[in-house]
């Protein structure tokens, strides 16, 4: 099976199926990740498309050193933050304008086991910094280094953040009667 | 929700749009560059025929143009702007002045502000009774002196986030005279690099120098602050320093602390403040630092107190601000002393201070 970088280069060489494979691999996770910032699924979907497009046009030279996924999520975060900055006033007064069933379906595509469902529910109750980093590590299977790259934190900062996030998660899960130790 | 196929089509559509936008932008840039190059050549020729000094006749902001021509080591700039070779600016001249207690490296050009690098054994960023214990480096730029307050390993992230406009280079000296004096062993001998503005901070307060560790090949960004300028910028309260200049309110990521008598150990012996202080207390504590008032006579309070608490405010942009606390509500940061009578200060100080 080809890797994400191989699909990326396949697309750059003119084969559109490479892009479709990348979309299949990352689109749902990316939309959920962006939605954590913008809180609007339709906007998150548009920003996800924009993120793919940006990475394709800019042809990041870092794909081989890190991974396509890391740079995709990093650009996605930048795009989401840019979007929030530009639409701050509007976002303060708007409410999510989509059916939550859509979001649930999207989450089900990412959250596979019952254990992950419990984890996902608990993550939603944490501080944003904490849930962001744990989401990347638990659901997007990223290393600390990759998560640090996306969240723009150095090794020391990301280790501290993960440590505190896990402590907070443990407290939340124990409070709700979930089993943290199995994670 | 779009299907994968629809999303792929949407992406392809966006790619086309972005490509067109980039082409348009590039065309505009090429046109502008060509026009600018023609204008410079025309002016140069005019000045040659009129017999005047070319640099005096250029009606352009030299601050914009000179940094990129200031240093021959900046190869990428020379490559992309070949027309500048015709202008024949003076090459940077690097000199080293060996001194008994400090060494000075300078990079000067005819058209750039002078950048001087000094290694000295004093450090205004630490409380006064610890001055003799640490070595410090100073950059002098535009007549202002900037002291090295923190250093971080360069990553693509930090490079993209922190480094702004390139200002000039402090080049490595090539003479072979510096072999016998003590300063040749000083770590400052490795401090050769490019000087930049730092994004998000005023150029009059903060600069950055990028250096390379020749043994490991790692690049470092050293942050230099003009602490003297703070005496004019900060007039009354802590927030003028912490929020207006250091941007702690916007950029704070997490806080580490050191407690003890030897501040030279502080950088390697830190702990997360949340191991001692509840997270809910932190905002109140920061508010107490913001409302602390500036005092002129805080130095003696630090000199007379052995036990100190150093706080390391780690920012999201990877820089670190250091703040020192001592009993009776005294706060020291970047050469300035503040005082607070807030209960929360004592609560935090007493929890952190080592018995």
Coordinates of C-alpha atoms in Angstrom, one line a residue:
Chain A
X1 CA 0.0 0.0 0.0
X2 CA 1.3 3.4 -1.0
X3 CA 2.2 6.0 1.7
X4 CA 0.7 9.4 2.0
X5 CA 3.8 11.0 0.5
X6 CA 3.7 8.6 -2.5
X7 CA 0.1 9.5 -3.1
X8 CA 1.1 13.2 -2.9
X9 CA 3.8 12.8 -5.5
X10 CA 1.5 10.6 -7.6
X11 CA -0.9 13.5 -7.8
X12 CA 1.8 16.1 -8.5
X13 CA 2.8 13.9 -11.4
X14 CA -0.6 14.3 -12.9
X15 CA -2.6 11.4 -11.4
X16 CA -5.7 12.7 -9.7
X17 CA -6.4 9.4 -8.0
X18 CA -3.5 10.2 -5.7
X19 CA -5.4 13.2 -4.4
X20 CA -8.6 11.2 -4.0
X21 CA -6.7 8.6 -1.9
X22 CA -5.3 11.4 0.3
X23 CA -8.8 12.8 0.8
X24 CA -10.0 9.4 1.8
X25 CA -7.1 9.0 4.3
X26 CA -7.3 12.4 6.0
X27 CA -10.4 14.3 5.1
X28 CA -12.7 13.3 8.0
X29 CA -9.9 13.7 10.6
X30 CA -9.0 17.0 9.2
X31 CA -12.5 18.3 9.2
X32 CA -13.0 17.3 12.8
X33 CA -9.7 18.9 13.7
X34 CA -10.6 22.2 12.0
X35 CA -14.1 22.1 13.5
X36 CA -12.5 22.2 16.9
X37 CA -11.4 25.7 16.1
X38 CA -14.2 27.1 14.0
X39 CA -17.2 25.2 15.5
X40 CA -18.9 25.0 12.1
X41 CA -18.8 21.8 10.1
X42 CA -19.5 23.4 6.8
X43 CA -16.8 26.0 7.3
X44 CA -14.5 23.2 8.5
X45 CA -15.1 21.3 5.3
X46 CA -14.3 24.3 3.1
X47 CA -11.2 25.0 5.1
X48 CA -10.1 21.4 4.8
X49 CA -10.4 21.6 1.0
X50 CA -8.5 24.9 1.1
X51 CA -5.8 23.2 3.2
X52 CA -5.3 20.4 0.7
X53 CA -5.2 22.9 -2.1
X54 CA -2.6 25.1 -0.3
X55 CA -0.3 22.1 0.3
X56 CA -0.6 21.1 -3.3
X57 CA 0.1 24.6 -4.7
X58 CA 3.0 25.3 -2.3
X59 CA 4.6 21.9 -2.7
X60 CA 6.0 21.8 0.8
X61 CA 9.6 20.6 0.9
X62 CA 9.1 19.0 4.3
X63 CA 6.9 16.1 3.3
X64 CA 9.8 13.7 3.3
X65 CA 11.3 14.9 6.5
X66 CA 8.1 14.8 8.5
X67 CA 5.0 13.5 6.9
X68 CA 2.3 14.7 4.6
X69 CA -0.2 14.4 7.4
X70 CA 1.8 16.6 9.8
X71 CA 2.1 19.4 7.3
X72 CA -1.5 19.1 6.3
X73 CA -2.7 19.5 9.9
X74 CA -0.2 22.3 10.5
X75 CA -1.5 24.3 7.6
X76 CA -5.0 23.4 8.6
X77 CA -4.4 24.9 12.0
X78 CA -3.0 28.1 10.5
X79 CA -5.9 28.4 8.1
X80 CA -8.4 27.8 11.0
X81 CA -6.7 30.5 13.1
X82 CA -6.6 32.9 10.2
X83 CA -10.3 32.3 9.6
X84 CA -11.1 33.0 13.3
X85 CA -9.1 36.2 13.2
X86 CA -10.9 37.4 10.0
X87 CA -14.4 36.4 11.3
X88 CA -14.0 37.1 15.0
X89 CA -16.9 39.5 15.3
X90 CA -19.2 37.3 13.2
X91 CA -18.3 34.1 15.1
X92 CA -19.1 35.7 18.4
X93 CA -22.7 36.0 17.6
X94 CA -23.2 32.9 15.4
X95 CA -24.4 29.5 16.4
X96 CA -23.5 26.2 14.7
X97 CA -25.7 26.1 11.7
X98 CA -25.5 22.4 10.9
X99 CA -27.2 19.3 11.9
X100 CA -25.3 17.7 14.8
X101 CA -26.1 14.2 13.3
X102 CA -23.6 15.0 10.6
X103 CA -21.0 15.8 13.1
X104 CA -21.8 12.6 15.0
X105 CA -21.5 10.6 11.8
X106 CA -18.1 12.2 11.1
X107 CA -17.0 11.4 14.7
X108 CA -18.1 7.8 14.3
X109 CA -15.8 7.4 11.3
X110 CA -12.9 8.4 13.4
X111 CA -13.9 7.0 16.8
X112 CA -13.8 3.2 16.4
X113 CA -14.0 1.5 19.8
X114 CA -16.2 2.0 22.9
X115 CA -13.0 2.9 24.7
X116 CA -12.3 5.7 22.2
X117 CA -15.9 6.9 22.6
X118 CA -15.4 7.4 26.3
X119 CA -12.1 9.1 25.6
X120 CA -13.6 11.3 23.0
X121 CA -16.4 12.4 25.3
X122 CA -13.9 13.2 28.1
X123 CA -11.7 15.2 25.7
X124 CA -14.5 17.5 24.9
X125 CA -14.6 18.6 28.5
X126 CA -10.9 19.5 28.8
X127 CA -9.3 22.9 28.2
X128 CA -8.8 23.5 24.5
X129 CA -5.0 23.3 24.6
X130 CA -5.3 19.9 26.4
X131 CA -7.9 18.4 24.2
X132 CA -6.1 19.6 21.0
X133 CA -2.8 17.8 21.9
X134 CA -4.5 14.6 23.2
X135 CA -6.8 14.5 20.1
X136 CA -3.7 14.6 17.8
X137 CA -2.0 11.9 19.8
X138 CA -4.9 9.5 20.5
X139 CA -7.0 9.9 17.4
X140 CA -4.7 11.0 14.7
X141 CA -1.9 8.7 16.0
X142 CA 0.7 11.5 16.0
X143 CA 4.0 11.4 17.8
X144 CA 4.8 14.2 20.3
X145 CA 7.2 15.7 17.8
X146 CA 4.5 15.8 15.1
X147 CA 1.9 17.2 17.5
X148 CA 4.5 19.8 18.6
X149 CA 5.1 20.8 15.0
X150 CA 1.4 21.3 14.4
X151 CA 0.7 23.1 17.6
X152 CA 3.9 25.2 17.2
X153 CA 5.5 24.0 20.4
X154 CA 9.0 22.8 21.1
X155 CA 9.8 19.4 22.6
X156 CA 9.9 20.6 26.1
X157 CA 6.7 22.6 25.8
X158 CA 4.8 19.7 24.2
X159 CA 6.0 17.2 26.8
X160 CA 4.8 19.6 29.6
X161 CA 1.5 20.1 27.8
X162 CA 0.9 16.4 27.3
X163 CA 1.8 15.7 30.9
X164 CA -0.7 18.3 32.2
X165 CA -3.3 17.3 29.7
X166 CA -3.1 13.6 30.7
X167 CA -3.5 14.6 34.3
X168 CA -6.5 16.6 33.6
X169 CA -8.0 13.8 31.4
X170 CA -7.4 11.3 34.1
X171 CA -9.3 13.5 36.6
X172 CA -12.2 14.0 34.2
X173 CA -12.4 10.3 33.3
X174 CA -12.3 9.1 36.9
X175 CA -15.0 11.7 37.8
X176 CA -17.2 10.2 35.1
X177 CA -16.6 6.6 36.1
X178 CA -14.5 5.8 33.0
X179 CA -11.3 3.7 33.2
X180 CA -8.3 5.9 32.4
X181 CA -5.7 3.2 33.1
X182 CA -6.7 1.1 30.1
X183 CA -5.7 3.9 27.7
Chain B
X1 CA -21.2 16.8 3.8
X2 CA -19.5 16.3 0.4
X3 CA -18.5 12.8 -0.7
X4 CA -14.8 12.1 -1.1
X5 CA -15.1 12.6 -4.9
X6 CA -16.9 15.9 -4.5
X7 CA -14.3 17.1 -2.0
X8 CA -11.5 16.1 -4.4
X9 CA -13.2 18.0 -7.2
X10 CA -13.6 21.0 -4.9
X11 CA -9.9 20.8 -4.0
X12 CA -8.9 20.6 -7.7
X13 CA -11.0 23.7 -8.3
X14 CA -9.3 25.5 -5.5
X15 CA -5.8 24.4 -6.7
X16 CA -6.6 26.0 -10.1
X17 CA -7.7 29.2 -8.5
X18 CA -4.7 29.4 -6.3
X19 CA -2.3 28.7 -9.2
X20 CA -3.9 31.5 -11.2
X21 CA -3.7 33.9 -8.2
X22 CA 0.0 33.0 -7.7
X23 CA 0.8 33.5 -11.4
X24 CA -0.9 36.9 -11.3
X25 CA 1.1 37.8 -8.2
X26 CA 4.3 36.7 -9.7
X27 CA 3.7 38.7 -12.9
X28 CA 3.1 41.8 -10.8
X29 CA 6.3 41.1 -8.8
X30 CA 8.4 40.6 -11.9
X31 CA 7.0 43.8 -13.5
X32 CA 7.7 45.8 -10.3
X33 CA 11.2 44.3 -9.9
X34 CA 12.0 45.1 -13.5
X35 CA 10.8 48.7 -13.1
X36 CA 12.8 49.1 -9.9
X37 CA 15.9 47.6 -11.5
X38 CA 15.6 50.0 -14.5
X39 CA 15.1 52.9 -12.1
X40 CA 18.2 52.0 -10.1
X41 CA 20.3 51.5 -13.2
X42 CA 19.1 54.8 -14.6
X43 CA 19.9 56.7 -11.4
X44 CA 23.3 55.0 -11.1
X45 CA 24.2 56.0 -14.7
X46 CA 23.0 59.6 -14.0
X47 CA 25.2 59.8 -10.9
X48 CA 28.2 58.4 -12.8
X49 CA 27.9 61.0 -15.5
X50 CA 27.3 63.8 -13.0
X51 CA 30.4 62.7 -11.1
X52 CA 28.5 62.4 -7.7
X53 CA 28.6 59.6 -5.2
X54 CA 26.0 57.1 -6.2
X55 CA 24.8 56.4 -2.7
X56 CA 24.0 60.0 -2.1
X57 CA 22.0 60.2 -5.2
X58 CA 19.7 57.2 -4.7
X59 CA 16.3 58.5 -3.7
X60 CA 15.4 55.2 -1.9
X61 CA 15.2 54.3 1.7
X62 CA 18.6 52.8 2.4
X63 CA 17.3 51.0 5.4
X64 CA 15.2 48.8 3.0
X65 CA 17.9 48.1 0.5
X66 CA 21.1 48.0 2.4
X67 CA 20.6 45.0 4.7
X68 CA 20.5 42.6 1.7
X69 CA 23.6 44.0 0.2
X70 CA 25.3 44.5 3.5
X71 CA 26.7 41.0 3.7
X72 CA 28.3 39.0 1.0
X73 CA 27.4 35.8 2.9
X74 CA 23.7 36.2 2.2
X75 CA 24.0 34.3 -1.0
X76 CA 20.3 33.9 -1.7
X77 CA 19.7 37.6 -1.8
X78 CA 22.6 38.2 -4.2
X79 CA 21.3 35.5 -6.4
X80 CA 17.8 36.9 -6.7
X81 CA 18.8 40.5 -7.1
X82 CA 21.7 40.5 -9.6
X83 CA 21.2 44.2 -10.4
X84 CA 22.6 45.1 -7.0
X85 CA 26.1 43.9 -8.1
X86 CA 26.2 46.9 -10.4
X87 CA 25.6 49.3 -7.5
X88 CA 29.0 48.2 -6.1
X89 CA 28.3 48.7 -2.4
X90 CA 31.2 48.5 -0.1
X91 CA 31.7 44.9 1.2
X92 CA 31.3 44.4 5.0
X93 CA 34.4 44.9 6.9
X94 CA 34.8 42.7 10.0
X95 CA 37.1 43.7 12.8
X96 CA 37.9 42.1 16.1
X97 CA 39.2 44.1 19.0
X98 CA 40.8 41.8 21.7
X99 CA 40.3 43.1 25.2
X100 CA 41.1 41.8 28.6
X101 CA 37.5 41.4 29.9
X102 CA 35.5 41.5 26.7
X103 CA 35.7 41.0 23.0
X104 CA 34.0 43.1 20.4
X105 CA 33.1 42.0 16.9
X106 CA 31.7 44.5 14.5
X107 CA 30.2 44.4 11.1
X108 CA 30.0 47.7 9.3
X109 CA 29.1 48.8 5.9
X110 CA 28.9 52.2 4.3
X111 CA 25.1 52.0 4.1
X112 CA 23.9 50.0 7.1
X113 CA 23.5 50.8 10.7
X114 CA 26.5 49.4 12.6
X115 CA 26.1 46.2 14.4
X116 CA 28.5 45.5 17.2
X117 CA 28.7 42.3 19.2
X118 CA 30.2 42.3 22.7
X119 CA 30.8 39.5 25.1
X120 CA 30.9 40.7 28.7
X121 CA 30.7 39.3 32.2
X122 CA 27.6 41.2 33.4
X123 CA 24.0 40.6 32.8
X124 CA 21.3 43.1 33.5
X125 CA 18.6 40.5 33.0
X126 CA 19.4 38.9 36.4
X127 CA 19.0 40.5 39.8
X128 CA 22.0 42.6 40.8
X129 CA 23.7 40.3 43.3
X130 CA 23.9 37.6 40.6
X131 CA 25.6 39.8 38.0
X132 CA 29.1 38.5 38.6
X133 CA 28.0 34.9 38.2
X134 CA 27.0 34.8 34.6
X135 CA 28.4 35.7 31.2
X136 CA 26.3 37.7 28.9
X137 CA 26.5 38.9 25.3
X138 CA 25.4 42.2 23.9
X139 CA 24.6 43.5 20.5
X140 CA 24.8 47.2 19.7
X141 CA 22.6 48.2 16.9
X142 CA 21.6 51.7 15.9
X143 CA 23.4 53.0 19.0
X144 CA 21.2 50.8 21.3
X145 CA 22.6 47.9 23.3
X146 CA 20.7 44.7 23.4
X147 CA 21.5 42.0 26.0
X148 CA 21.1 38.3 25.5
X149 CA 18.0 37.3 27.5
X150 CA 17.2 33.8 26.1
X151 CA 18.2 31.3 23.5
X152 CA 16.4 28.6 21.7
X153 CA 17.2 25.9 19.3
X154 CA 16.1 26.9 15.8
X155 CA 13.3 24.8 14.2
X156 CA 11.4 25.5 11.1
X157 CA 8.6 26.6 13.3
X158 CA 10.6 29.1 15.4
X159 CA 12.4 30.3 12.3
X160 CA 9.1 31.0 10.5
X161 CA 7.4 32.5 13.6
X162 CA 10.2 34.6 15.1
X163 CA 12.6 35.9 12.5
X164 CA 11.5 39.1 10.8
X165 CA 13.6 41.5 8.7
X166 CA 17.2 40.7 8.2
X167 CA 19.3 43.5 9.6
X168 CA 22.9 42.4 9.1
X169 CA 25.6 39.9 10.0
X170 CA 28.1 39.6 12.8
X171 CA 30.8 37.7 11.0
X172 CA 33.4 35.3 12.3
X173 CA 36.8 36.9 12.6
X174 CA 39.4 35.3 10.5
X175 CA 42.5 36.6 12.2
X176 CA 44.8 34.2 14.1
X177 CA 45.7 36.5 17.0
X178 CA 43.1 35.4 19.5
X179 CA 45.0 32.4 20.8
X180 CA 46.6 33.4 24.0
X181 CA 44.0 35.4 26.0
X182 CA 41.3 33.9 28.2
X183 CA 38.5 35.2 26.0
X184 CA 39.4 32.7 23.3
X185 CA 37.9 30.0 25.4
X186 CA 34.8 32.0 26.0
X187 CA 31.6 30.5 24.5
X188 CA 31.0 33.9 23.0
X189 CA 33.6 33.0 20.3
X190 CA 30.9 30.9 18.7
X191 CA 28.4 33.8 18.6
X192 CA 28.7 34.7 14.9
X193 CA 25.5 35.0 13.0
X194 CA 22.8 36.9 11.2
X195 CA 20.8 39.5 13.1
X196 CA 17.0 39.9 12.5
X197 CA 14.1 41.7 13.9
X198 CA 11.8 39.4 16.0
X199 CA 8.2 39.2 14.8
X200 CA 5.6 40.5 17.3
X201 CA 8.1 42.6 19.2
X202 CA 9.3 46.2 18.6
X203 CA 12.7 46.4 16.9
X204 CA 13.7 49.1 19.4
X205 CA 13.2 46.5 22.2
X206 CA 14.1 43.0 20.8
X207 CA 16.4 41.5 18.1
X208 CA 17.4 38.0 17.3
X209 CA 20.7 36.5 16.3
X210 CA 20.9 33.1 14.5
X211 CA 24.1 31.2 15.2
X212 CA 25.3 27.7 14.3
X213 CA 26.9 25.3 16.8
X214 CA 29.8 24.0 14.7
X215 CA 30.1 20.8 16.7
X216 CA 26.5 19.7 16.5
X217 CA 25.5 21.6 13.3
X218 CA 22.4 22.9 15.2
X219 CA 21.2 26.4 14.7
X220 CA 20.1 28.6 17.6
X221 CA 18.1 31.8 17.9
X222 CA 19.5 34.1 20.6
X223 CA 17.0 36.8 21.8
X224 CA 18.6 40.1 22.6
X225 CA 16.6 42.8 24.5
X226 CA 17.3 46.5 24.9
X227 CA 16.7 46.6 28.7
X228 CA 17.7 50.3 29.0
X229 CA 14.8 51.3 26.7
X230 CA 12.4 49.8 29.3
X231 CA 13.2 52.6 31.7
X232 CA 11.4 55.0 29.3
X233 CA 8.6 52.6 28.2
X234 CA 7.6 51.4 31.6
X235 CA 6.4 54.2 33.8
X236 CA 4.2 52.8 36.5
X237 CA 2.9 49.2 36.5
X238 CA 3.9 45.6 35.7
X239 CA 1.4 45.4 32.8
X240 CA 3.3 48.0 30.8
X241 CA 6.2 45.5 30.7
X242 CA 4.5 42.1 30.9
X243 CA 1.6 42.8 28.5
X244 CA 2.6 45.8 26.4
X245 CA 6.2 44.8 25.7
X246 CA 6.5 41.0 26.5
X247 CA 2.9 40.1 25.4
X248 CA 2.5 37.6 28.2
X249 CA -1.3 38.2 28.1
X250 CA -1.5 37.0 24.5
X251 CA 1.4 34.5 24.2
X252 CA 1.7 32.7 27.5
X253 CA 1.9 28.9 27.2
X254 CA 3.1 27.5 30.5
X255 CA 5.2 28.6 33.6
X256 CA 8.1 26.8 35.1
X257 CA 9.8 27.8 38.4
X258 CA 13.1 27.5 40.2
X259 CA 13.5 28.1 43.9
X260 CA 16.8 28.4 45.6
X261 CA 19.8 30.5 46.3
X262 CA 21.9 30.0 43.1
X263 CA 20.2 31.4 40.1
X264 CA 22.8 30.1 37.8
X265 CA 21.2 26.7 38.4
X266 CA 17.8 28.0 37.5
X267 CA 17.9 27.2 33.8
X268 CA 18.6 23.5 34.4
X269 CA 16.6 22.9 37.5
X270 CA 13.1 24.0 36.7
X271 CA 9.7 22.5 37.6
X272 CA 6.2 23.0 36.4
X273 CA 4.5 25.7 38.5
X274 CA 1.3 23.6 38.5
X275 CA 3.0 21.0 40.7
X276 CA 2.8 23.6 43.5
X277 CA 0.1 26.1 42.5
X278 CA -3.5 25.3 41.5
X279 CA -4.2 26.2 37.9
X280 CA -7.1 28.5 39.0
X281 CA -4.6 30.6 40.9
X282 CA -2.4 31.5 37.9
X283 CA -4.7 34.1 36.3
X284 CA -5.0 35.9 39.7
X285 CA -1.3 35.7 40.2
X286 CA -0.6 37.2 36.7
X287 CA -3.1 39.9 37.5
X288 CA -1.2 40.7 40.7
X289 CA 2.1 41.0 38.6
X290 CA 0.3 43.3 36.2
X291 CA -0.9 45.6 38.9
X292 CA 2.5 45.6 40.8
X293 CA 3.9 49.2 40.8
X294 CA 7.3 50.2 39.6
X295 CA 9.9 51.1 42.2
X296 CA 13.4 52.6 42.0
X297 CA 14.8 51.1 45.2
X298 CA 14.2 47.4 44.8
X299 CA 17.8 46.4 44.3
X300 CA 18.7 46.2 48.0
X301 CA 15.7 43.9 48.7
X302 CA 17.2 41.4 46.2
X303 CA 20.7 41.8 47.5
X304 CA 19.7 41.2 51.1
X305 CA 17.6 38.1 50.3
X306 CA 19.3 34.8 49.5
X307 CA 16.2 32.8 48.8
X308 CA 14.7 33.6 45.4
X309 CA 12.1 32.3 43.2
X310 CA 12.6 32.5 39.4
X311 CA 9.6 32.1 37.1
X312 CA 10.1 31.1 33.5
X313 CA 7.1 32.3 31.4
X314 CA 7.3 30.1 28.3
X315 CA 5.5 31.7 25.4
X316 CA 3.8 30.1 22.4
X317 CA 6.4 31.8 20.1
X318 CA 9.0 29.7 22.0
X319 CA 10.6 32.7 23.7
X320 CA 10.9 32.8 27.5
X321 CA 10.4 35.7 29.9
X322 CA 12.1 35.4 33.3
X323 CA 10.6 37.0 36.4
X324 CA 12.2 36.8 39.9
X325 CA 10.3 37.1 43.2
X326 CA 11.6 37.6 46.6
X327 CA 9.8 38.0 50.0
X328 CA 7.9 41.2 50.9
X329 CA 6.3 41.4 47.5
X330 CA 9.4 42.4 45.4
X331 CA 9.4 41.4 41.7
X332 CA 12.3 41.8 39.3
X333 CA 12.0 41.5 35.5
X334 CA 14.3 42.7 32.7
X335 CA 16.2 45.2 34.9
X336 CA 13.1 46.7 36.5
X337 CA 11.9 46.3 40.1
X338 CA 8.2 46.2 41.1
X339 CA 6.4 45.9 44.4
X340 CA 3.0 44.4 45.2
X341 CA 1.1 44.0 48.5
X342 CA -1.3 41.4 47.0
X343 CA -2.2 38.4 49.1
X344 CA -2.0 36.2 46.1
X345 CA 1.7 37.1 45.7
X346 CA 2.5 35.8 49.1
X347 CA 0.4 32.7 48.6
X348 CA 2.3 31.9 45.4
X349 CA 5.7 32.9 46.8
X350 CA 5.3 30.9 50.0
X351 CA 4.2 27.8 48.0
X352 CA 7.2 28.0 45.7
X353 CA 10.0 29.1 48.0
X354 CA 12.4 26.4 49.1
X355 CA 12.5 26.0 52.9

